[in-house]
Short mmCIF file of C-alpha atoms in Angstrom, two decimals:
data_model
loop_
_atom_site.label_atom_id
_atom_site.label_comp_id
_atom_site.label_asym_id
_atom_site.label_seq_id
_atom_site.Cartn_x
_atom_site.Cartn_y
_atom_site.Cartn_z
CA UNK A 11 -0.45 -14.31 42.37
CA UNK A 12 -4.32 -13.14 42.19
CA UNK A 13 -6.28 -14.87 43.90
CA UNK A 14 -9.69 -15.22 41.56
CA UNK A 15 -11.43 -18.21 44.06
CA UNK A 16 -11.31 -19.63 46.91
CA UNK A 17 -11.15 -22.94 46.20
CA UNK A 18 -7.88 -24.72 46.83
CA UNK A 19 -5.47 -24.53 44.10
CA UNK A 20 -3.29 -28.28 43.49
CA UNK A 21 0.02 -26.76 44.95
CA UNK A 22 -0.55 -27.80 48.45
CA UNK A 23 -3.19 -30.58 48.10
CA UNK A 24 -5.20 -30.99 51.70
CA UNK A 25 -7.51 -33.16 52.26
CA UNK A 26 -10.20 -31.10 51.86
CA UNK A 27 -8.61 -30.43 48.16
CA UNK A 28 -8.44 -34.26 47.61
CA UNK A 29 -12.00 -34.22 48.19
CA UNK A 30 -13.15 -30.61 45.94
CA UNK A 31 -10.43 -32.67 43.42
CA UNK A 32 -13.04 -35.50 43.10
CA UNK A 33 -15.83 -33.63 41.74
CA UNK A 34 -14.75 -33.07 38.12
CA UNK A 35 -14.24 -29.39 37.59
CA UNK A 36 -16.02 -29.32 34.12
CA UNK A 37 -19.25 -31.14 33.23
CA UNK A 38 -20.76 -31.43 30.35
CA UNK A 39 -23.74 -33.42 30.15
CA UNK A 40 -26.34 -34.45 27.30
CA UNK A 41 -25.00 -31.34 25.66
CA UNK A 42 -26.63 -30.18 22.28
CA UNK A 43 -25.67 -27.51 19.80
CA UNK A 44 -27.61 -26.73 16.94
CA UNK A 45 -27.35 -24.01 14.78
CA UNK A 46 -30.04 -22.44 12.29
CA UNK A 47 -29.56 -22.09 8.87
CA UNK A 48 -30.61 -19.85 5.91
CA UNK A 49 -31.90 -23.06 3.56
CA UNK A 50 -34.01 -23.81 6.88
CA UNK A 51 -32.51 -27.57 7.93
CA UNK A 52 -30.80 -26.76 10.91
CA UNK A 53 -27.56 -27.92 11.25
CA UNK A 54 -26.81 -30.11 14.30
CA UNK A 55 -22.98 -29.31 15.46
CA UNK A 56 -22.60 -31.05 18.44
CA UNK A 57 -25.50 -34.35 20.03
CA UNK A 58 -25.88 -36.03 23.45
CA UNK A 59 -22.03 -35.02 24.22
CA UNK A 60 -21.12 -35.91 27.61
CA UNK A 61 -17.66 -35.59 29.26
CA UNK A 62 -16.44 -34.63 32.43
CA UNK A 63 -13.11 -33.16 33.05
CA UNK A 64 -11.00 -33.18 36.40
CA UNK A 65 -8.73 -30.34 37.89
CA UNK A 66 -5.29 -30.44 36.91
CA UNK A 67 -6.43 -32.63 34.04
CA UNK A 68 -4.96 -32.71 30.54
CA UNK A 69 -7.59 -33.47 28.03
CA UNK A 70 -7.23 -33.26 24.30
CA UNK A 71 -10.63 -33.46 21.92
CA UNK A 72 -9.91 -34.64 18.77
CA UNK A 73 -11.94 -35.96 15.37
CA UNK A 74 -12.66 -35.00 12.11
CA UNK A 75 -13.43 -31.17 10.60
CA UNK A 76 -16.54 -30.40 11.53
CA UNK A 77 -17.05 -32.98 14.15
CA UNK A 78 -17.92 -29.89 16.66
CA UNK A 79 -14.12 -30.06 18.81
CA UNK A 80 -14.13 -26.58 18.40
CA UNK A 81 -17.60 -25.46 19.35
CA UNK A 82 -17.31 -27.72 22.31
CA UNK A 83 -14.19 -25.63 23.44
CA UNK A 84 -16.65 -22.16 22.32
CA UNK A 85 -19.04 -23.71 24.44
CA UNK A 86 -17.18 -23.60 28.23
CA UNK A 87 -15.68 -20.15 26.88
CA UNK A 88 -18.57 -19.08 26.68
CA UNK A 89 -18.74 -18.16 23.31
CA UNK A 90 -21.79 -20.27 22.61
CA UNK A 91 -25.04 -21.68 24.81
CA UNK A 92 -25.49 -25.13 24.12
CA UNK A 93 -28.90 -25.71 22.39
CA UNK A 94 -29.62 -28.39 25.57
CA UNK A 95 -28.43 -30.33 28.07
CA UNK A 96 -25.75 -28.77 30.81
CA UNK A 97 -22.67 -26.96 31.18
CA UNK A 98 -21.02 -26.72 34.61
CA UNK A 99 -17.61 -25.31 35.06
CA UNK A 100 -16.70 -25.51 38.80
CA UNK A 101 -19.61 -26.55 39.77
CA UNK A 102 -21.95 -23.34 38.61
CA UNK A 103 -23.10 -23.03 35.57
CA UNK A 104 -22.81 -19.51 35.07
CA UNK A 105 -18.61 -19.29 35.34
CA UNK A 106 -17.42 -17.19 32.48
CA UNK A 107 -14.79 -14.95 30.89
CA UNK A 108 -10.62 -14.68 31.63
CA UNK A 109 -10.97 -15.36 35.45
CA UNK A 110 -11.95 -18.10 35.15
CA UNK A 111 -11.95 -20.15 31.92
CA UNK A 112 -8.53 -18.67 29.38
CA UNK A 113 -8.58 -19.65 25.52
CA UNK A 114 -5.43 -19.74 23.34
CA UNK A 115 -6.61 -19.91 19.74
CA UNK A 116 -4.60 -21.01 16.28
CA UNK A 117 -4.00 -18.27 16.04
CA UNK A 118 -2.25 -15.98 18.59
CA UNK A 119 -4.46 -13.40 17.91
CA UNK A 120 -2.08 -10.51 19.75
CA UNK A 121 -3.59 -6.88 19.34
CA UNK A 122 -1.11 -5.20 16.65
CA UNK A 123 -1.23 -2.03 18.39
CA UNK A 124 -0.38 -3.28 21.62
CA UNK A 125 2.90 -3.91 22.78
CA UNK A 126 3.50 -7.88 23.88
CA UNK A 127 3.81 -6.83 27.64
CA UNK A 128 0.06 -4.73 27.06
CA UNK A 129 -1.13 -7.96 25.17
CA UNK A 130 -0.65 -9.70 28.06
CA UNK A 131 -1.97 -7.58 30.67
CA UNK A 132 -5.29 -6.66 27.75
CA UNK A 133 -7.88 -9.05 29.89
CA UNK A 134 -6.63 -7.21 33.34
CA UNK A 135 -7.73 -3.88 31.61
CA UNK A 136 -10.71 -5.40 30.49
CA UNK A 137 -11.55 -7.26 33.87
CA UNK A 138 -10.82 -4.50 36.07
CA UNK A 139 -10.58 -1.26 33.80
CA UNK A 140 -7.22 -0.59 34.93
CA UNK A 141 -3.84 -2.09 35.66
CA UNK A 142 -2.03 -1.85 38.62
CA UNK A 143 2.07 -2.50 39.98
CA UNK A 144 1.55 -6.39 40.98
CA UNK A 145 -0.25 -7.25 37.41
CA UNK A 146 2.63 -5.45 35.60
CA UNK A 147 4.96 -8.14 37.93
CA UNK A 148 2.79 -10.92 37.11
CA UNK A 149 2.80 -10.52 33.07
CA UNK A 150 6.84 -10.06 33.40
CA UNK A 151 6.77 -13.55 35.42
CA UNK A 152 4.39 -15.26 32.99
CA UNK A 153 6.71 -13.60 30.07
CA UNK A 154 9.34 -15.07 31.81
CA UNK A 155 7.80 -18.44 32.00
CA UNK A 156 7.17 -18.57 28.40
CA UNK A 157 10.44 -17.48 27.60
CA UNK A 158 9.64 -14.00 26.17
CA UNK A 159 11.20 -11.64 29.42
CA UNK A 160 12.75 -9.60 26.97
CA UNK A 161 10.40 -9.03 24.63
CA UNK A 162 8.19 -7.35 26.79
CA UNK A 163 8.19 -3.77 25.19
CA UNK A 164 8.25 -5.42 21.23
CA UNK A 165 5.08 -5.33 18.93
CA UNK A 166 3.53 -8.36 18.64
CA UNK A 167 4.75 -8.35 14.36
CA UNK A 168 8.74 -7.99 15.63
CA UNK A 169 7.99 -11.68 16.86
CA UNK A 170 7.94 -14.83 15.12
CA UNK A 171 4.58 -17.20 15.30
CA UNK A 172 6.04 -19.27 18.02
CA UNK A 173 7.18 -16.48 19.84
CA UNK A 174 3.66 -14.78 18.75
CA UNK A 175 1.77 -17.65 20.33
CA UNK A 176 3.85 -18.28 23.80
CA UNK A 177 2.85 -14.46 24.23
CA UNK A 178 -0.78 -15.13 23.82
CA UNK A 179 -0.39 -18.10 25.99
CA UNK A 180 1.33 -16.16 28.62
CA UNK A 181 -1.89 -13.42 28.33
CA UNK A 182 -4.08 -16.78 28.93
CA UNK A 183 -1.94 -17.32 32.23
CA UNK A 184 -2.42 -13.55 33.18
CA UNK A 185 -5.61 -14.15 35.24
CA UNK A 186 -4.99 -17.69 37.18
CA UNK A 187 -7.75 -18.83 35.39
CA UNK A 188 -8.15 -22.70 36.83
CA UNK A 189 -9.10 -23.58 32.87
CA UNK A 190 -7.02 -23.43 29.82
CA UNK A 191 -8.91 -24.07 26.88
CA UNK A 192 -6.96 -24.23 23.97
CA UNK A 193 -7.94 -24.66 20.05
CA UNK A 194 -5.11 -25.98 17.82
CA UNK A 195 -2.50 -23.75 19.55
CA UNK A 196 0.18 -24.75 17.91
CA UNK A 197 -1.43 -25.90 14.43
CA UNK A 198 -0.30 -22.53 12.76
CA UNK A 199 3.03 -23.63 13.68
CA UNK A 200 5.63 -24.80 11.57
CA UNK A 201 6.94 -28.72 13.17
CA UNK A 202 9.87 -27.66 14.51
CA UNK A 203 8.29 -24.61 17.03
CA UNK A 204 5.37 -27.04 17.60
CA UNK A 205 7.66 -29.84 19.02
CA UNK A 206 9.16 -27.26 21.13
CA UNK A 207 5.78 -25.36 22.36
CA UNK A 208 4.59 -28.91 23.08
CA UNK A 209 6.96 -29.57 25.83
CA UNK A 210 6.64 -26.07 26.97
CA UNK A 211 2.82 -26.26 27.61
CA UNK A 212 3.68 -30.16 29.57
CA UNK A 213 6.53 -27.86 31.62
CA UNK A 214 4.03 -25.09 32.08
CA UNK A 215 1.20 -27.89 33.43
CA UNK A 216 3.40 -29.62 35.48
CA UNK A 217 4.21 -25.47 37.15
CA UNK A 218 0.77 -24.06 37.26
CA UNK A 219 -1.44 -27.22 37.60
CA UNK A 220 -4.07 -26.16 35.21
CA UNK A 221 -6.75 -27.81 34.11
CA UNK A 222 -6.44 -27.58 30.12
CA UNK A 223 -8.86 -28.54 27.05
CA UNK A 224 -6.95 -29.18 24.16
CA UNK A 225 -8.50 -29.23 20.72
CA UNK A 226 -6.33 -30.34 17.94
CA UNK A 227 -5.67 -32.23 14.42
CA UNK A 228 -3.15 -33.88 15.80
CA UNK A 229 -3.05 -37.57 17.62
CA UNK A 230 0.71 -37.41 18.20
CA UNK A 231 0.17 -34.35 20.13
CA UNK A 232 -3.12 -35.55 21.43
CA UNK A 233 -1.72 -39.19 23.00
CA UNK A 234 2.12 -36.75 23.81
CA UNK A 235 -0.10 -34.31 25.73
CA UNK A 236 -3.13 -35.72 27.59
CA UNK A 237 -3.88 -37.37 30.32
CA UNK A 238 -7.08 -38.65 28.25
CA UNK A 239 -7.85 -38.18 25.19
CA UNK A 240 -12.00 -37.96 23.78
CA UNK A 241 -12.54 -38.69 20.46
CA UNK A 242 -15.17 -37.13 18.07
CA UNK A 243 -17.22 -38.25 15.16
CA UNK A 244 -18.25 -36.46 13.00
CA UNK A 245 -21.78 -35.04 12.05
CA UNK A 246 -23.40 -34.87 14.36
CA UNK A 247 -20.62 -34.17 16.32
CA UNK A 248 -20.80 -37.52 19.62
CA UNK A 249 -18.14 -38.67 22.45
CA UNK A 250 -16.95 -41.53 19.79
CA UNK A 251 -14.39 -42.53 21.99
CA UNK A 252 -12.30 -42.04 25.47
CA UNK A 253 -8.72 -42.77 26.33
CA UNK A 254 -6.95 -42.69 29.11
CA UNK A 255 -3.07 -42.33 28.26
CA UNK A 256 -1.08 -44.13 30.45
CA UNK A 257 2.33 -43.10 29.99
CA UNK A 258 4.43 -42.13 32.71
CA UNK A 259 5.54 -38.02 33.31
CA UNK A 260 7.46 -36.57 32.44
CA UNK A 261 6.92 -37.02 28.97
CA UNK A 262 9.16 -35.94 26.30
CA UNK A 263 9.13 -37.02 22.44
CA UNK A 264 11.00 -39.70 23.35
CA UNK A 265 7.86 -40.97 24.51
CA UNK A 266 6.34 -41.54 21.15
CA UNK A 267 9.02 -44.34 20.37
CA UNK A 268 6.71 -46.41 23.69
CA UNK A 269 5.01 -49.42 22.45
CA UNK A 270 2.04 -48.23 24.18
CA UNK A 271 2.22 -44.50 22.55
CA UNK A 272 1.85 -46.22 19.18
CA UNK A 273 -1.38 -48.12 20.52
CA UNK A 274 -2.85 -45.48 21.36
CA UNK A 275 -2.61 -43.37 18.30
CA UNK A 276 -3.12 -46.91 16.54
CA UNK A 277 -6.37 -47.00 18.84
CA UNK A 278 -7.48 -43.14 17.93
CA UNK A 279 -6.80 -43.53 13.89
CA UNK A 280 -8.71 -46.83 14.28
CA UNK A 281 -11.62 -44.74 16.09
CA UNK A 282 -11.41 -42.15 13.59
CA UNK A 283 -11.00 -43.72 10.00
CA UNK A 284 -12.47 -47.20 11.02
CA UNK A 285 -11.17 -50.38 10.06
CA UNK A 286 -10.09 -49.34 6.95
CA UNK A 287 -7.88 -46.41 8.26
CA UNK A 288 -4.86 -48.93 7.84
CA UNK A 289 -4.77 -48.21 4.27
CA UNK A 290 -6.64 -45.27 2.88
CA UNK A 291 -7.92 -42.22 4.90
CA UNK A 292 -11.41 -41.16 4.71
CA UNK A 293 -11.78 -37.54 4.23
CA UNK B 21 21.73 9.03 -5.18
CA UNK B 22 19.77 8.12 -2.03
CA UNK B 23 16.26 6.42 -2.43
CA UNK B 24 15.16 9.33 -0.55
CA UNK B 25 16.89 12.03 -2.23
CA UNK B 26 15.78 10.51 -4.99
CA UNK B 27 11.96 10.54 -3.85
CA UNK B 28 11.69 13.93 -3.48
CA UNK B 29 14.23 15.13 -6.18
CA UNK B 30 12.23 13.34 -9.05
CA UNK B 31 8.95 14.57 -8.44
CA UNK B 32 10.01 17.97 -8.15
CA UNK B 33 12.33 18.16 -11.39
CA UNK B 34 9.05 17.24 -13.27
CA UNK B 35 7.18 19.94 -11.94
CA UNK B 36 9.86 22.22 -12.37
CA UNK B 37 9.70 20.68 -16.18
CA UNK B 38 5.56 20.87 -16.02
CA UNK B 39 5.84 24.92 -15.34
CA UNK B 40 8.76 25.69 -17.80
CA UNK B 41 6.85 24.17 -20.64
CA UNK B 42 3.44 25.47 -20.10
CA UNK B 43 5.43 28.99 -19.76
CA UNK B 44 7.84 28.33 -23.13
CA UNK B 45 4.59 27.58 -24.73
CA UNK B 46 2.45 30.62 -23.56
CA UNK B 47 5.72 32.61 -24.61
CA UNK B 48 5.42 30.59 -27.76
CA UNK B 49 1.35 30.62 -28.78
CA UNK B 50 1.27 34.01 -27.33
CA UNK B 51 -2.04 32.75 -24.96
CA UNK B 52 -4.16 36.02 -23.74
CA UNK B 53 -3.85 36.52 -20.17
CA UNK B 54 -7.17 35.83 -19.81
CA UNK B 55 -7.70 32.52 -21.26
CA UNK B 56 -4.89 30.78 -19.55
CA UNK B 57 -1.79 32.88 -17.94
CA UNK B 58 1.30 31.53 -17.69
CA UNK B 59 2.73 30.66 -14.38
CA UNK B 60 5.08 33.51 -14.37
CA UNK B 61 1.66 35.82 -14.79
CA UNK B 62 0.19 34.07 -12.10
CA UNK B 63 3.18 34.30 -9.65
CA UNK B 64 2.52 38.06 -10.51
CA UNK B 65 -1.25 38.06 -9.73
CA UNK B 66 -0.62 36.24 -6.50
CA UNK B 67 1.95 39.45 -5.75
CA UNK B 68 0.06 42.09 -6.18
CA UNK B 69 -2.55 40.60 -3.61
CA UNK B 70 1.06 40.44 -1.33
CA UNK B 71 -0.03 40.03 2.50
CA UNK B 72 -4.05 39.50 1.36
CA UNK B 73 -3.70 36.22 -0.09
CA UNK B 74 -1.70 34.99 3.11
CA UNK B 75 -4.83 36.73 5.41
CA UNK B 76 -7.03 35.10 2.77
CA UNK B 77 -5.40 31.68 2.75
CA UNK B 78 -5.84 31.35 6.53
CA UNK B 79 -9.49 32.25 6.67
CA UNK B 80 -10.06 29.44 4.33
CA UNK B 81 -7.92 26.93 6.39
CA UNK B 82 -9.72 28.43 9.53
CA UNK B 83 -13.01 27.03 7.63
CA UNK B 84 -11.54 23.86 6.57
CA UNK B 85 -10.43 22.67 9.90
CA UNK B 86 -13.11 23.79 11.70
CA UNK B 87 -15.37 21.85 9.22
CA UNK B 88 -12.82 19.01 8.74
CA UNK B 89 -12.79 18.45 12.89
CA UNK B 90 -16.87 18.58 13.03
CA UNK B 91 -16.65 16.04 10.38
CA UNK B 92 -14.44 13.46 11.96
CA UNK B 93 -16.70 14.44 15.15
CA UNK B 94 -19.57 13.27 13.44
CA UNK B 95 -18.46 10.90 10.91
CA UNK B 96 -16.27 8.86 13.25
CA UNK B 97 -18.98 8.13 16.05
CA UNK B 98 -22.08 7.56 12.90
CA UNK B 99 -19.69 5.04 11.38
CA UNK B 100 -19.48 3.41 14.83
CA UNK B 101 -23.55 3.52 14.95
CA UNK B 102 -24.38 2.51 11.58
CA UNK B 103 -21.92 -0.61 11.78
CA UNK B 104 -22.41 -1.99 15.57
CA UNK B 105 -25.85 -2.57 15.52
CA UNK B 106 -27.62 -3.76 12.90
CA UNK B 107 -31.21 -1.81 14.26
CA UNK B 108 -29.54 1.22 14.68
CA UNK B 109 -27.99 0.81 11.07
CA UNK B 110 -31.56 -0.13 9.53
CA UNK B 111 -32.53 3.22 11.64
CA UNK B 112 -30.20 6.15 10.88
CA UNK B 113 -28.59 4.99 7.61
CA UNK B 114 -31.35 5.76 4.84
CA UNK B 115 -31.36 9.47 6.43
CA UNK B 116 -26.97 9.55 5.71
CA UNK B 117 -27.62 8.25 2.45
CA UNK B 118 -30.04 10.96 1.61
CA UNK B 119 -28.22 13.39 3.55
CA UNK B 120 -25.23 12.52 1.43
CA UNK B 121 -27.00 12.58 -2.10
CA UNK B 122 -28.17 16.42 -1.54
CA UNK B 123 -26.08 18.46 -4.01
CA UNK B 124 -24.02 20.38 -1.88
CA UNK B 125 -23.73 23.38 -4.43
CA UNK B 126 -27.29 23.12 -5.01
CA UNK B 127 -28.11 23.70 -0.86
CA UNK B 128 -25.16 25.78 -0.26
CA UNK B 129 -27.21 29.29 -0.99
CA UNK B 130 -30.15 27.69 1.03
CA UNK B 131 -28.00 26.99 4.14
CA UNK B 132 -26.98 30.84 4.02
CA UNK B 133 -30.18 31.98 3.64
CA UNK B 134 -31.11 29.90 7.08
CA UNK B 135 -27.84 30.54 9.12
CA UNK B 136 -26.84 34.29 8.03
CA UNK B 137 -23.20 34.91 6.57
CA UNK B 138 -20.95 34.14 8.72
CA UNK B 139 -19.17 30.85 9.66
CA UNK B 140 -21.54 28.60 10.43
CA UNK B 141 -23.26 28.10 7.27
CA UNK B 142 -19.96 27.27 6.20
CA UNK B 143 -18.92 25.13 8.71
CA UNK B 144 -22.37 23.06 7.94
CA UNK B 145 -21.44 22.90 4.30
CA UNK B 146 -17.65 21.45 4.85
CA UNK B 147 -19.18 19.29 7.22
CA UNK B 148 -21.91 17.84 4.94
CA UNK B 149 -19.47 17.08 2.33
CA UNK B 150 -16.28 15.27 4.49
CA UNK B 151 -18.37 13.26 7.08
CA UNK B 152 -19.30 10.55 4.49
CA UNK B 153 -16.47 8.98 3.45
CA UNK B 154 -15.23 9.49 7.05
CA UNK B 155 -17.94 7.59 8.42
CA UNK B 156 -18.58 4.77 5.61
CA UNK B 157 -14.55 4.32 6.25
CA UNK B 158 -15.09 4.08 9.89
CA UNK B 159 -18.18 1.59 9.60
CA UNK B 160 -16.25 -0.39 7.05
CA UNK B 161 -13.16 -0.87 9.69
CA UNK B 162 -15.00 -1.78 12.35
CA UNK B 163 -16.54 -4.28 10.16
CA UNK B 164 -13.98 -6.01 9.45
CA UNK B 165 -12.28 -6.58 12.75
CA UNK B 166 -11.36 -10.13 12.59
CA UNK B 167 -13.79 -12.39 14.34
CA UNK B 168 -10.82 -13.54 16.63
CA UNK B 169 -10.09 -10.86 18.36
CA UNK B 170 -13.82 -10.59 19.15
CA UNK B 171 -13.81 -13.65 20.59
CA UNK B 172 -10.94 -12.46 22.39
CA UNK B 173 -12.56 -9.39 23.87
CA UNK B 174 -15.61 -11.26 24.74
CA UNK B 175 -13.67 -13.87 26.50
CA UNK B 176 -12.48 -11.79 28.61
CA UNK B 177 -15.61 -10.45 29.57
CA UNK B 178 -15.61 -7.27 27.59
CA UNK B 179 -18.97 -5.10 27.05
CA UNK B 180 -19.84 -3.99 23.77
CA UNK B 181 -18.12 -0.80 24.80
CA UNK B 182 -15.06 -2.12 26.13
CA UNK B 183 -15.13 -4.10 22.76
CA UNK B 184 -15.48 -1.01 20.44
CA UNK B 185 -12.73 0.45 22.14
CA UNK B 186 -10.45 -1.60 23.05
CA UNK B 187 -10.54 -3.44 19.64
CA UNK B 188 -13.09 -2.24 17.02
CA UNK B 189 -11.56 1.39 17.07
CA UNK B 190 -8.47 0.52 16.93
CA UNK B 191 -8.52 -1.97 14.13
CA UNK B 192 -10.16 0.35 12.13
CA UNK B 193 -7.49 3.05 12.74
CA UNK B 194 -5.92 2.07 9.32
CA UNK B 195 -9.96 2.65 7.27
CA UNK B 196 -10.46 5.47 9.43
CA UNK B 197 -7.25 7.27 8.21
CA UNK B 198 -8.14 6.17 4.51
CA UNK B 199 -11.52 8.02 5.07
CA UNK B 200 -9.63 11.21 6.50
CA UNK B 201 -7.40 11.58 3.43
CA UNK B 202 -10.53 11.73 1.46
CA UNK B 203 -12.61 13.99 3.85
CA UNK B 204 -9.81 16.26 3.88
CA UNK B 205 -9.50 17.06 0.55
CA UNK B 206 -13.20 17.52 0.06
CA UNK B 207 -13.21 19.59 3.25
CA UNK B 208 -11.49 22.26 1.10
CA UNK B 209 -13.59 21.72 -1.70
CA UNK B 210 -16.90 22.53 0.34
CA UNK B 211 -15.07 25.47 2.00
CA UNK B 212 -14.37 26.73 -1.32
CA UNK B 213 -17.99 26.33 -2.32
CA UNK B 214 -18.90 28.04 0.68
CA UNK B 215 -17.28 30.60 -0.16
CA UNK B 216 -18.23 31.30 -3.19
CA UNK B 217 -22.12 31.74 -2.28
CA UNK B 218 -20.67 33.64 1.51
CA UNK B 219 -18.03 35.10 2.00
CA UNK B 220 -16.52 38.52 1.99
CA UNK B 221 -12.93 36.84 2.50
CA UNK B 222 -11.46 33.85 1.83
CA UNK B 223 -9.42 32.53 -1.06
CA UNK B 224 -13.27 31.37 -2.86
CA UNK B 225 -14.31 34.86 -2.32
CA UNK B 226 -10.83 36.02 -3.77
CA UNK B 227 -11.80 33.52 -6.72
CA UNK B 228 -15.31 34.85 -8.05
CA UNK B 229 -14.05 38.48 -7.12
CA UNK B 230 -11.55 38.27 -9.00
CA UNK B 231 -12.98 36.41 -11.89
CA UNK B 232 -15.83 39.18 -12.40
CA UNK B 233 -12.89 41.49 -12.64
CA UNK B 234 -11.13 39.92 -15.27
CA UNK B 235 -7.94 39.41 -13.05
CA UNK B 236 -7.88 35.54 -14.42
CA UNK B 237 -4.09 35.54 -13.04
CA UNK B 238 -4.82 36.48 -9.41
CA UNK B 239 -7.79 34.30 -9.48
CA UNK B 240 -5.08 31.17 -11.11
CA UNK B 241 -2.77 32.80 -7.99
CA UNK B 242 -6.11 31.62 -5.02
CA UNK B 243 -6.85 28.11 -7.40
CA UNK B 244 -3.32 27.34 -6.74
CA UNK B 245 -3.25 28.31 -3.26
CA UNK B 246 -5.93 26.10 -2.63
CA UNK B 247 -4.08 23.29 -4.19
CA UNK B 248 -0.99 23.92 -1.80
CA UNK B 249 -3.60 23.92 0.86
CA UNK B 250 -5.22 20.94 0.10
CA UNK B 251 -1.83 18.35 -0.60
CA UNK B 252 -0.38 19.69 2.86
CA UNK B 253 -3.23 18.49 4.80
CA UNK B 254 -3.38 15.82 2.97
CA UNK B 255 0.35 15.28 4.13
CA UNK B 256 -0.36 16.30 7.66
CA UNK B 257 -3.04 13.50 7.67
CA UNK B 258 -0.61 10.86 6.78
CA UNK B 259 2.28 12.67 8.81
CA UNK B 260 -0.18 12.46 12.11
CA UNK B 261 -0.82 8.32 10.86
CA UNK B 262 2.18 7.50 10.39
CA UNK B 263 3.34 9.11 13.71
CA UNK B 264 0.40 8.11 16.10
CA UNK B 265 -0.30 5.10 14.14
CA UNK B 266 2.54 3.93 12.63
CA UNK B 267 1.41 -0.04 13.87
CA UNK B 268 -1.05 0.68 11.73
CA UNK B 269 0.37 1.14 8.66
CA UNK B 270 3.07 -1.79 9.15
CA UNK B 271 -0.37 -4.16 9.14
CA UNK B 272 -1.51 -2.98 6.17
CA UNK B 273 1.33 -3.28 4.17
CA UNK B 274 1.16 -7.00 5.59
CA UNK B 275 2.71 -9.87 5.85
#
């Protein structure tokens, strides 16, 4: 295991760790993002956005297209700077990079010239400049975790879409970042593969105790996977509702039949579409 | 017949048919040799040169290969420079376009005056003509890099140089080879032009000297040799692409 920080992990909770855990790992306070446009009027993508995420929590961001979900994610990944407000990760406004924050995109984004193993090791290669034996061993462990241990030497194009996304998840875990950002990670997959990977993600979370921020279009997915669901409204993107999902764990697709699950889903749907949502979807 | 043998035999057959038709028409119409030699005349012209044609081919090939290597060494880094950074692009692109706009045939004699009659002038001529397609192709490849791949590199903490080396350049490989295929064929043209104006050996020199003596079949034999060299070099670039960068061909074929 790569030690990336002296912070306690969730695996052996101590009184100190509990104290640390009470402080949110991710803090977004009064964050605004404005994009300049060539025509003049700047576009406000996110406005006065506040969200705290605790250690080991899974939080989903849902909302209509263009509500700034991905903007929030890209900001946490360090790909984008907030125009106003503060973004704190682990109490430090400057923590960035795969060692602290890892990201999984909608598309697997494996580099087609590298084998699966080397793709998983890519963040190590960028961070350290070279890949050691222990890194390779860790990459094999992660590939085993996502069920791809026999695919290490294959090229990305030889794998199905679901397998490619599993490899991308393994890559996001290679540096043992505490935070995993997922931008519609299962959005490009077929429905069956998607359900399969959702359960895998719950399993990976149970084993690795990552803090996960998930952007999704699927209300069902948000309720199934999350501890809390943040609903965003569009133009400008604001936090509209924050819902604690109190459904017992471990969850499975059978959880979707629980009355509570259905109530949560309906509440999110109402948040997004308004009261008319029962009859007519607003685009 | 398997598809592989058909792919080899079918064009070979067409080619032979073309030669036979040419030969028959030459005999039938009694075309004078100094106007258009028949394939057999050209063959005999080549045989008359004997081993000389090979030593001269080697001379030309050397010019082409070194010039082509220089074109890659100049074209690929320039392609990166003009595509990754707006300032460098704005600063050097106009100069490069200007250099490329110079008619190579016009400047070749001047270069000979400046650099003398050794290989230097010839290499400069080849490089001037061949670097441009390589540079443009590299730049298009660099700019074509998918945004998500760049995001991946940035989140991983890659410096701009690491980003170029680990993501942009590998992605550009398919494009670069497109440029190399064009570059290698124009390098042949460049070498011949260079030998026209400045050489006492090489196929370009043989063409001019034979033509001056009305030895048209000999000149044609040299032209045929040049065509063969051009095709072989083109296929060699393809072979290197397939053997060492096979993944980029598969991706090009697309999903």
